[in-house]
Coordinates of C-alpha atoms and ligand atoms in Angstrom, one line a residue:
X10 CA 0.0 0.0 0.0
X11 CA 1.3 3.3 -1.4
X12 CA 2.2 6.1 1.4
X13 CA 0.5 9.4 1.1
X14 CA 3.8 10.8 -0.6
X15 CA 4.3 7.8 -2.8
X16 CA 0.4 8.0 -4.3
X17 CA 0.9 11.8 -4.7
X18 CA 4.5 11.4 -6.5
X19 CA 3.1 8.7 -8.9
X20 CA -0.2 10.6 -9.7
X21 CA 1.7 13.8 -10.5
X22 CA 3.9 12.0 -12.7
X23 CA 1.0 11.3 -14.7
X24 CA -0.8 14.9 -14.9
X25 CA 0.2 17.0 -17.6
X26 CA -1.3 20.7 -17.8
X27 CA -3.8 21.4 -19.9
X28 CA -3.0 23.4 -23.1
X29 CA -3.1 26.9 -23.0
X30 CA -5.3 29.3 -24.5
X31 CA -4.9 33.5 -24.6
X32 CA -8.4 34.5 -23.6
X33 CA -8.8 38.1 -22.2
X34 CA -8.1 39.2 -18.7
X35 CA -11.1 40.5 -17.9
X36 CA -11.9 36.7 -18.3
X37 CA -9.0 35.2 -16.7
X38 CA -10.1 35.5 -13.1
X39 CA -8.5 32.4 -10.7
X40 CA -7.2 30.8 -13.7
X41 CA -3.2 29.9 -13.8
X42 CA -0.3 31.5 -16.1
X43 CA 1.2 29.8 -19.0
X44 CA 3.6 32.1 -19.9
X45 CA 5.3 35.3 -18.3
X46 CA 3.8 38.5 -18.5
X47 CA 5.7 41.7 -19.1
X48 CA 4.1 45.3 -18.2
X49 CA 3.4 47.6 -21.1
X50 CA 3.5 50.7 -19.4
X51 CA 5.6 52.3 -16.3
X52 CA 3.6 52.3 -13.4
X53 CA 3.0 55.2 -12.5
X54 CA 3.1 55.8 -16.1
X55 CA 3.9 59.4 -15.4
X56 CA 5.1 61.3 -12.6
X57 CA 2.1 62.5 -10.8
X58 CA 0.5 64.0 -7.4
X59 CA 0.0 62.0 -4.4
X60 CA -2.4 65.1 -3.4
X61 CA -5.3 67.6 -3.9
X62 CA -3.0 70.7 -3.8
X63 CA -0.9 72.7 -6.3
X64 CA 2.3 71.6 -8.0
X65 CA 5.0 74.0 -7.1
X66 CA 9.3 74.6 -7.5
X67 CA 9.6 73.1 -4.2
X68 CA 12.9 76.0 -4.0
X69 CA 10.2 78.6 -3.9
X70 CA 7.6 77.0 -1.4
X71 CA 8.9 77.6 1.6
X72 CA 6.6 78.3 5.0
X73 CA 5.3 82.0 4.2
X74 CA 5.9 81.9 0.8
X75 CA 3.1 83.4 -1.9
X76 CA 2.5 82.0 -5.3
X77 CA 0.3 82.6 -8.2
X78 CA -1.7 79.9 -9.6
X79 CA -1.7 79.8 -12.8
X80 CA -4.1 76.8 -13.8
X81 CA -5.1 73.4 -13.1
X82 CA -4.9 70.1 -13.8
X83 CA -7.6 67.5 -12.8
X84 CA -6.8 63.8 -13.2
X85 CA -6.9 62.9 -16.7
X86 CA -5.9 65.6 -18.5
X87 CA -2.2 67.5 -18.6
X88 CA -1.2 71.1 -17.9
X89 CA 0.5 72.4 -21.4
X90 CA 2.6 75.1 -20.4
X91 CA 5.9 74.8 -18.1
X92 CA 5.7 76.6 -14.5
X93 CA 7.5 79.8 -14.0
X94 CA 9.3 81.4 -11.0
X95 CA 6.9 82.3 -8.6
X96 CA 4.0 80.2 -9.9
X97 CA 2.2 76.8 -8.8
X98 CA -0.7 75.3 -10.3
X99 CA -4.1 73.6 -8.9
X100 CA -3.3 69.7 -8.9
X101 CA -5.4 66.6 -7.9
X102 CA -4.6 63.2 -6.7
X103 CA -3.4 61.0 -9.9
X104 CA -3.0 64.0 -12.0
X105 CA 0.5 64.3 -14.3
X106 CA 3.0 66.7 -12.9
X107 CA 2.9 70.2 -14.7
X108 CA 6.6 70.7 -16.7
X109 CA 8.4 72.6 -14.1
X110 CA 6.9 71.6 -11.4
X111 CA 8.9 69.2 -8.4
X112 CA 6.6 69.1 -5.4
X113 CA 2.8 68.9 -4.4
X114 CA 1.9 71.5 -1.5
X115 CA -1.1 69.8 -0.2
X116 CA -4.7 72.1 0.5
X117 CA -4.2 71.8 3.7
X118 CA -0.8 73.3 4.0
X119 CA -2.3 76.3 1.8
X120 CA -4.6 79.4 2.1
X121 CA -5.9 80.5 -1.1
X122 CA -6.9 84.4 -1.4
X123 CA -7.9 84.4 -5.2
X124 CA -5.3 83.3 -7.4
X125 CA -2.8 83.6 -4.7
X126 CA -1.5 81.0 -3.0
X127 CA 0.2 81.1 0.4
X128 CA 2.0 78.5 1.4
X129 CA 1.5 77.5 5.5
X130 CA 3.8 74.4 5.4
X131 CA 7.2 74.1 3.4
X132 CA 7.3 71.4 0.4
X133 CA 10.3 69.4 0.2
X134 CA 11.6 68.9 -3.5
X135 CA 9.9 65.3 -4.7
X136 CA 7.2 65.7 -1.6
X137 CA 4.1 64.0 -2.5
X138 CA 5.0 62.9 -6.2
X139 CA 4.9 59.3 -7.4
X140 CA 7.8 59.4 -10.2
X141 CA 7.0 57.2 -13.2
X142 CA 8.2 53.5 -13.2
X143 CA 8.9 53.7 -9.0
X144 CA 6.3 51.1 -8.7
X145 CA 6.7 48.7 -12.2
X146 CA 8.9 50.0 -14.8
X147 CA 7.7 48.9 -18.9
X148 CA 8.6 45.4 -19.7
X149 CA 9.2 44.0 -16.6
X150 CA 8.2 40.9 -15.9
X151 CA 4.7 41.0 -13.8
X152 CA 3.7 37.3 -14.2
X153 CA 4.9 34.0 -14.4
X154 CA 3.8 30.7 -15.6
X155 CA 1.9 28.5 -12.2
X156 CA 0.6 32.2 -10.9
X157 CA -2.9 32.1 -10.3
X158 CA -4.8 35.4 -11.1
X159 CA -6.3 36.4 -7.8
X160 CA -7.5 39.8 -7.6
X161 CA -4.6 41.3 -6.6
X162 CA -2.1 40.2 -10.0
X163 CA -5.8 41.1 -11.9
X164 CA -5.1 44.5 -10.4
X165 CA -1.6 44.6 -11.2
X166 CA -1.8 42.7 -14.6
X167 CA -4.7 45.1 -15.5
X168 CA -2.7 48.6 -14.3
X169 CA 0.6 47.1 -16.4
X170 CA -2.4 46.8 -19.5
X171 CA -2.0 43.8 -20.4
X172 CA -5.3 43.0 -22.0
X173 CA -4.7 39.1 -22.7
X174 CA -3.1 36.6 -20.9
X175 CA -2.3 33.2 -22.3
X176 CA -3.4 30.6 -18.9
X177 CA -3.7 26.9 -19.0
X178 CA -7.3 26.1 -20.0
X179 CA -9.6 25.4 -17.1
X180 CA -10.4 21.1 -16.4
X181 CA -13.7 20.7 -16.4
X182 CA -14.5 17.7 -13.8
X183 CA -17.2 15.5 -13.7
X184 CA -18.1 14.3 -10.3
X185 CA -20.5 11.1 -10.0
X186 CA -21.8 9.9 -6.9
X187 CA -22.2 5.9 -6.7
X188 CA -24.8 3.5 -4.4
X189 CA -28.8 2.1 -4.7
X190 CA -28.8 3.6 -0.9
X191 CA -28.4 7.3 -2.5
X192 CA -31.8 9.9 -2.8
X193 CA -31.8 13.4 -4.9
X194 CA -33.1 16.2 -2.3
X195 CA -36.8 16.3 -2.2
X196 CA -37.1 12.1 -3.1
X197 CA -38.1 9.7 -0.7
X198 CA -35.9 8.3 1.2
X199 CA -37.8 4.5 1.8
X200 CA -36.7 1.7 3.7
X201 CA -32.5 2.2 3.4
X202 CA -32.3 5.3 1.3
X203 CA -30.2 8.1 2.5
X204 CA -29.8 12.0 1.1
X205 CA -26.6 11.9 -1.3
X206 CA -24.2 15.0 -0.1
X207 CA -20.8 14.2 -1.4
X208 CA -21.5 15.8 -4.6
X209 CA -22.1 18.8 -3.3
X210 CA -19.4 19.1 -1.3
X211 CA -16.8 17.7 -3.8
X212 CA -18.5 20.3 -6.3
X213 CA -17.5 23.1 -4.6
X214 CA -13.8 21.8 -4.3
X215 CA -13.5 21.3 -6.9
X216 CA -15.0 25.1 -8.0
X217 CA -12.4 26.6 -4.9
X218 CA -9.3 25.3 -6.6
X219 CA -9.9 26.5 -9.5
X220 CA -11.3 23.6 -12.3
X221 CA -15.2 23.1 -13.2
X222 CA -17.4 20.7 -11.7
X223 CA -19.8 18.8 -13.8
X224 CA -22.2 16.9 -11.5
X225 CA -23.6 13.8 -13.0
X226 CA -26.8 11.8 -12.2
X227 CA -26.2 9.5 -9.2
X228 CA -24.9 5.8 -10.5
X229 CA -26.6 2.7 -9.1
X230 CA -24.4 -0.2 -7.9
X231 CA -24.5 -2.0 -11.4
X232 CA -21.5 -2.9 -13.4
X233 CA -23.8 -1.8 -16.2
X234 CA -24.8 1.8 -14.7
X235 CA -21.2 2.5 -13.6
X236 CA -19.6 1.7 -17.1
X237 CA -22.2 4.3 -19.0
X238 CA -21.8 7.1 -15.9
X239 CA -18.0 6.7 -16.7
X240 CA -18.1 6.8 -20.4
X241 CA -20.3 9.7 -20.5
X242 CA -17.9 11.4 -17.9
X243 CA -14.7 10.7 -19.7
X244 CA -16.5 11.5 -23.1
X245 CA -17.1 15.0 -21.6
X246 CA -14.8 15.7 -19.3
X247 CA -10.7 16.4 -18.7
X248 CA -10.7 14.5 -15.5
X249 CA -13.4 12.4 -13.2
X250 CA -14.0 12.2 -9.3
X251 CA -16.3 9.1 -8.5
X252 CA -17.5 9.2 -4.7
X253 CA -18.2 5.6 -3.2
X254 CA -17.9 2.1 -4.9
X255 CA -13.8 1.4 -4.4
X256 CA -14.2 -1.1 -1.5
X257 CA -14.0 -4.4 -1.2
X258 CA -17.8 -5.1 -1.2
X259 CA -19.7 -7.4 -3.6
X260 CA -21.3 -4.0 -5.2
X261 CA -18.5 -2.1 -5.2
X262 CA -17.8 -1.4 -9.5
X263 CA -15.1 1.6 -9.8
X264 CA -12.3 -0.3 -10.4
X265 CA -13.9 -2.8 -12.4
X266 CA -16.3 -0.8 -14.8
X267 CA -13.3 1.0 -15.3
X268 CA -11.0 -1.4 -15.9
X269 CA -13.9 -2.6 -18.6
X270 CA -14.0 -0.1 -20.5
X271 CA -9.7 0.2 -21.1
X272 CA -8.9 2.0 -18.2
X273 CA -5.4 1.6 -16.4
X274 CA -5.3 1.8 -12.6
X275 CA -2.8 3.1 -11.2
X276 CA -3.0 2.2 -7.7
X277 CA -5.7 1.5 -5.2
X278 CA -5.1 2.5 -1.6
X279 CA -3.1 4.8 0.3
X280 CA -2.2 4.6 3.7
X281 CA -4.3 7.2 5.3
X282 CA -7.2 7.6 7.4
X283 CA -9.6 8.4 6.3
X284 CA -9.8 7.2 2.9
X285 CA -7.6 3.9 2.2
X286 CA -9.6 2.8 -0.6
X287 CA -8.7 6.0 -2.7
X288 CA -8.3 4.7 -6.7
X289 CA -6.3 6.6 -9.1
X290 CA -6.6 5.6 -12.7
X291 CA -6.3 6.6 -16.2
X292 CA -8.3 6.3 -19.7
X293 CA -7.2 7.9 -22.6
X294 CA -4.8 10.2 -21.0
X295 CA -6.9 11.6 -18.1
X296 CA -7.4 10.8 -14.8
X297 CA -9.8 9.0 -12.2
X298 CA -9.8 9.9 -9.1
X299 CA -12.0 6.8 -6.9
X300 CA -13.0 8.9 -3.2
X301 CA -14.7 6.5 -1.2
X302 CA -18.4 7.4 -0.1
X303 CA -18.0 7.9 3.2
X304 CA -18.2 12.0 3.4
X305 CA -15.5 12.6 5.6
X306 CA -13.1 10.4 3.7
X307 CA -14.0 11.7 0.4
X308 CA -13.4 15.3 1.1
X309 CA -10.1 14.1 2.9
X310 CA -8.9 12.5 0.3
X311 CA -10.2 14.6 -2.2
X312 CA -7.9 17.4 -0.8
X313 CA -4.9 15.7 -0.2
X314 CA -4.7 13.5 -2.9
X315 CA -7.1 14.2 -5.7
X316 CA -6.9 18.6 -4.9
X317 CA -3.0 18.6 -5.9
X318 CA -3.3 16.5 -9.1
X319 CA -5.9 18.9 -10.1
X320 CA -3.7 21.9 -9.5
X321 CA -1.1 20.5 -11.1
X322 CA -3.7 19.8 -14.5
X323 CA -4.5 23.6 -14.0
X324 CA -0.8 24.4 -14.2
X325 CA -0.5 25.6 -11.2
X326 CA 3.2 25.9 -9.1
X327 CA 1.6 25.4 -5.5
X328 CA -0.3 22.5 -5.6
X329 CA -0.7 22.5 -1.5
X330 CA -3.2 23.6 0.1
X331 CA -2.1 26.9 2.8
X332 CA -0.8 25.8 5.9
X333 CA -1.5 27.9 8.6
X334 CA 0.7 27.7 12.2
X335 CA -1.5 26.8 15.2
X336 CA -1.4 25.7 19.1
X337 CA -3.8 22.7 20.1
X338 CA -6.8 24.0 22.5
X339 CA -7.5 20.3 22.7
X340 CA -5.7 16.7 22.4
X341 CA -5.8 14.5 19.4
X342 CA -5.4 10.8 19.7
X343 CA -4.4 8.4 17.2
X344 CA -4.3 5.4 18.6
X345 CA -4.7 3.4 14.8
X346 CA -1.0 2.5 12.5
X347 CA -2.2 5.2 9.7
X348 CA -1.6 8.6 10.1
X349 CA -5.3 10.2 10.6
X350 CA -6.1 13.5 9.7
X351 CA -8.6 15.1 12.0
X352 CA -10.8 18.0 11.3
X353 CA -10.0 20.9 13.3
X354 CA -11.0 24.3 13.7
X355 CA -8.0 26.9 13.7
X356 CA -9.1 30.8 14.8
X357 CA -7.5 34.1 13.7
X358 CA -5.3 33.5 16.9
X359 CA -3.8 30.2 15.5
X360 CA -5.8 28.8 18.5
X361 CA -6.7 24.8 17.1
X362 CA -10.0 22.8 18.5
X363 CA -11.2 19.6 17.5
X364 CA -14.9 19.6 15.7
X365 CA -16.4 16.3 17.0
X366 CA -16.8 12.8 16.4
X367 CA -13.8 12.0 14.2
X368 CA -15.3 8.9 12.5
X369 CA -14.8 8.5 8.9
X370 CA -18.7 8.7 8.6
X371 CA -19.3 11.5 11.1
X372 CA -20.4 14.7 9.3
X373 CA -21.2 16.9 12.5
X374 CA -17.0 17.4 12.5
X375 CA -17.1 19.2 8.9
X376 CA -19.7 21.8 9.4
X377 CA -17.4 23.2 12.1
X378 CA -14.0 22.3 10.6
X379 CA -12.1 25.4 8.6
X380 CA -8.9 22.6 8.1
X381 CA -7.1 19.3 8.8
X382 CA -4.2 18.2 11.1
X383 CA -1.8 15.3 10.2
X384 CA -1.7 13.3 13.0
X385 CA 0.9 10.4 13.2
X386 CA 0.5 7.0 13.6
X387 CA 0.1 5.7 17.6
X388 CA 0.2 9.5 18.6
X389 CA -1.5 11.3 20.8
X390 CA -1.0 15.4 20.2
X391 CA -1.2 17.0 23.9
X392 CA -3.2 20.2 24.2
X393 CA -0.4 23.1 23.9
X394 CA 1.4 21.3 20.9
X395 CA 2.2 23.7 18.3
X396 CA 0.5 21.6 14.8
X397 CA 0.3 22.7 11.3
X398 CA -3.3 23.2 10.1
X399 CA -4.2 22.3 5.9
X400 CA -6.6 24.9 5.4
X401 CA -9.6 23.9 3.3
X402 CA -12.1 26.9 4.5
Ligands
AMP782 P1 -19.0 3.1 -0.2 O1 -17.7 3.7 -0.3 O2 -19.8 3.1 -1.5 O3 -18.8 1.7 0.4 O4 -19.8 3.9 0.8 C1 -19.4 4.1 2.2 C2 -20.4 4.8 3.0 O5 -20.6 6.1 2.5 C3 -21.8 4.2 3.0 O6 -22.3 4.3 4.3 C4 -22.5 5.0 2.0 O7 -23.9 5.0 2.3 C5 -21.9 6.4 2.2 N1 -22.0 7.1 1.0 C6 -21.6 6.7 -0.2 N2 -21.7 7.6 -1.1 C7 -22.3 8.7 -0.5 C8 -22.7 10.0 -1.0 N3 -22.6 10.3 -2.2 N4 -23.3 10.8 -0.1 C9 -23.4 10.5 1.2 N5 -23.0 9.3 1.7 C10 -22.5 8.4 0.9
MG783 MG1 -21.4 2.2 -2.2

C-alpha cells in the first residue's frame, strides 16, 4: 500500500497541464499562467501627485511663501505650459505633474486668497510625487507561468495593461456519486435510502481550486450503470471524481467498470485515514480519481490527494493547500497504524480545536472544521502542541 507521498508522486507523474489558451483578462479570473507577462507601461506611467493641492518649485515654497496659480490640472488631463518662478498650479490626486513643477503643497498646507497661494507648510523637493516607473517599470516581468490570477495580480496585470493573458485552459471535472442507498433532495428516502451529499461538497472543491465541476446523475451499484456514468464522464470531461464504490464489497464497481471499458489503474489504496480505498486511474490520457463514499473520507482524500493532481492539471506551481501555524486547545489521539487526519478548527489566533466525532462517517465534524491536522501513527497530540493546520475553508 502506497504512502501518502508515494500515491501523490506517482499521480503527479501522470498529470500533464492542460493546453493553453490566450483569452482576455477580464476573463481570466482564478485561472493559472502559461507564460510570463511583461508590463506595457511604467507604473505610475507618469510622474504624478499624491495630493489635492498645487504643484510647485519646491525651491520657492517655503513656510510664508506666496505663489500665483496659474491653472489646473484634474486627473486625466495634462497642464500644457511649463511653471515659471513664482507660480504653482491647482493639482489633484493622480493628475500628471505640470513641466516645471517638483513638489505637491497639499490644500491643507495652503490658504488661497484668489489666485494667490500662500503656502503655510514648506514642500520638500519630490514631496508627494509618485515618479514614473517607481512602482513597475515597462517590460518588466509581472507574471509567471503557475501564478494564479487572484484579484490582486488582476489589479496589477490590469494597471501594467495587459489585456490578454495566455493561462492553461480550465479542467472541467465530472463528479458522479455511486450507491442504490443514495436519494436526490426532495425524493423519498424509503426503507435504506439516505440523502446523497458528497457531490455537493466535492462540487464546490473542486469550483475553490480552480477547475469546473460537472455533477452527473447518481450511478446505481450495477457494473452496467457504472460503465455508461463513466463513459459519458470521460467522453465529456478532462478528469473524473467518483465518490463511493472502491471497497471491497460485492457492489463495489469503480475499479472494475473502469477497468472494462480500457482504463489503467494506477494504484488502489493509500495509507491514510480516512480514505484507504482512494483509486487513481487513467483512460485515454486523463485521470480517475475513486474517493470513497464515506463523506469525511471523500473530502479528505479529495484534498490531499485528488486537490493537488488537479492543480497540477491547472498548471499551477503550488499544488498545497495553505498551511497555517496553530497551538492545540485540545488533544488528538491516534491510537490506529495510519496517520489520521482530523478535522480541526484553527481561529484568527492560531488557537486549534477539534470539531467532534472524528469517524470517517461523522459529518457533525465538517460543518465546524475550517482545516485538517496530520496526526501520526500511535500518537496522541497534547493540548499546547504547536500543529500545522491544511486549510480547506
Ligand atoms: P462506499 O464507499 O460506497 O462503500 O460507501 C461508504 C459509505 O458512505 C456508506 O455508508 C454510504 O452510504 C456512504 N455514502 C456513499 N456515497 C455517498 C454519498 N454520495 N453521499 C453520502 N454518503 C455516501
Ligand atoms: Mg457504495
Amino acid at each position: 500500500m502506497y504512502t501518502l507521498e508515494e500515491a501523490r508522486a506517482e499521480m503527479l507523474t501522470h498529470i500533464a497541464p492542460l493546453p493553453a489558451e490566450t483569452i482576455p483578462l477580464a476573463q481570466a479570473a482564478n485561472r493559472v499562467l502559461a507564460a510570463e507577462v511583461r508590463a506595457a507601461v511604467n507604473l505610475p506611467r507618469f510622474d504624478n501627485s499624491a495630493m489635492d493641492g498645487y504643484a510647485v518649485r519646491a525651491a520657492e515654497a517655503n513656510k510664508g511663501a506666496t505663489l500665483k496659480c496659474i491653472g489646473e490640472v484634474p486627473a486625466g488631463s495634462s497642464f500644457e505650459n511649463e511653471l515659471g518662478a513664482g507660480e504653482c498650479v491647482r493639482i489633484f490626486t493622480g493628475s500628471p505633474m505640470p513641466a516645471g513643477a517638483n513638489a505637491v503643497v497639499m490644500q491643507e498646507d495652503s490658504r488661497v486668497d484668489g489666485d494667490t497661494i500662500e503656502i503655510t507648510d514648506g514642500a520638500k523637493p519630490f514631496e508627494h510625487v509618485r515618479l514614473r516607473g517607481e512602482d513597475v517599470k515597462t517590460d518588466e516581468v509581472i507574471g509567471r507561468a503557475g501564478e494564479r490570477l487572484h484579484a490582486g495580480r488582476l489589479q496589477l496585470l490590469g494597471s501594467a495593461g495587459v489585456a490578454e493573458v495566455s493561462v492553461h485552459r480550465q479542467p472541467i471535472v465530472a463528479v458522479l456519486a455511486t450507491g442504490d442507498e443514495l436519494r436526490e433532495p426532495g425524493e423519498e428516502l424509503g426503507a435504506g435510502g439516505i440523502h446523497e451529499s458528497n457531490r455537493l461538497a466535492l462540487a464546490e472543491l473542486i469550483r475553490q481550486c480552480g477547475a469546473a465541476p460537472r455533477v452527473q446523475p447518481l450511478v446505481r451499484d450495477t457494473m452496467e450503470a457504472t460503465m455508461a456514468a463513466l463513459q459519458t464522464a470521460f467522453a465529456e470531461c478532462d478528469a473524473v471524481v467518483t465518490s463511493g464504490g472502491v471497497s471491497v464489497g460485492d457492489h463495489d464497481y469503480v475499479k472494475a467498470a473502469f477497468e472494462k471499458l480500457g482504463g489503467s489503474l494506477d494504484f488502489w489504496r493509500v495509507n491514510i485515514k480516512p480514505g484507504k480505498p482512494f483509486v487513481f486511474g487513467r483512460l485515454e490520457g486523463k485521470p480517475l480519481f475513486g474517493v470513497p463514499g464515506n463523506p469525511v473520507s471523500a473530502m479528505v482524500t479529495f484534498l490531499v490527494l485528488a486537490r493537488p493532481a488537479l492543480m497540477q492539471l491547472q498548471g499551477a506551481a503550488d499544488l498545497n493547500l495553505p498551511a497555517h501555524p496553530g497551538v492545540l486547545a485540545d488533544p488528538l489521539a491516534n491510537r490506529g497504524d495510519r496517520r489520521h487526519f482530523m478535522r480541526v478548527r484553527v481561529d484568527a489566533k492560531g488557537t486549534v480545536c477539534a470539531t467532534g466525532l472524528q469517524a470517517s462517517h461523522a459529518v457533525s465534524s465538517l460543518g465546524e472544521a475550517n482545516g485538517l491536522v496530520d496526526v501520526p501513527p500511535e500518537t496522541n497530540l497534547a493540548e499546547g502542541e504547536r500543529v500545522e493546520v491544511l486549510r480547506f475553508a
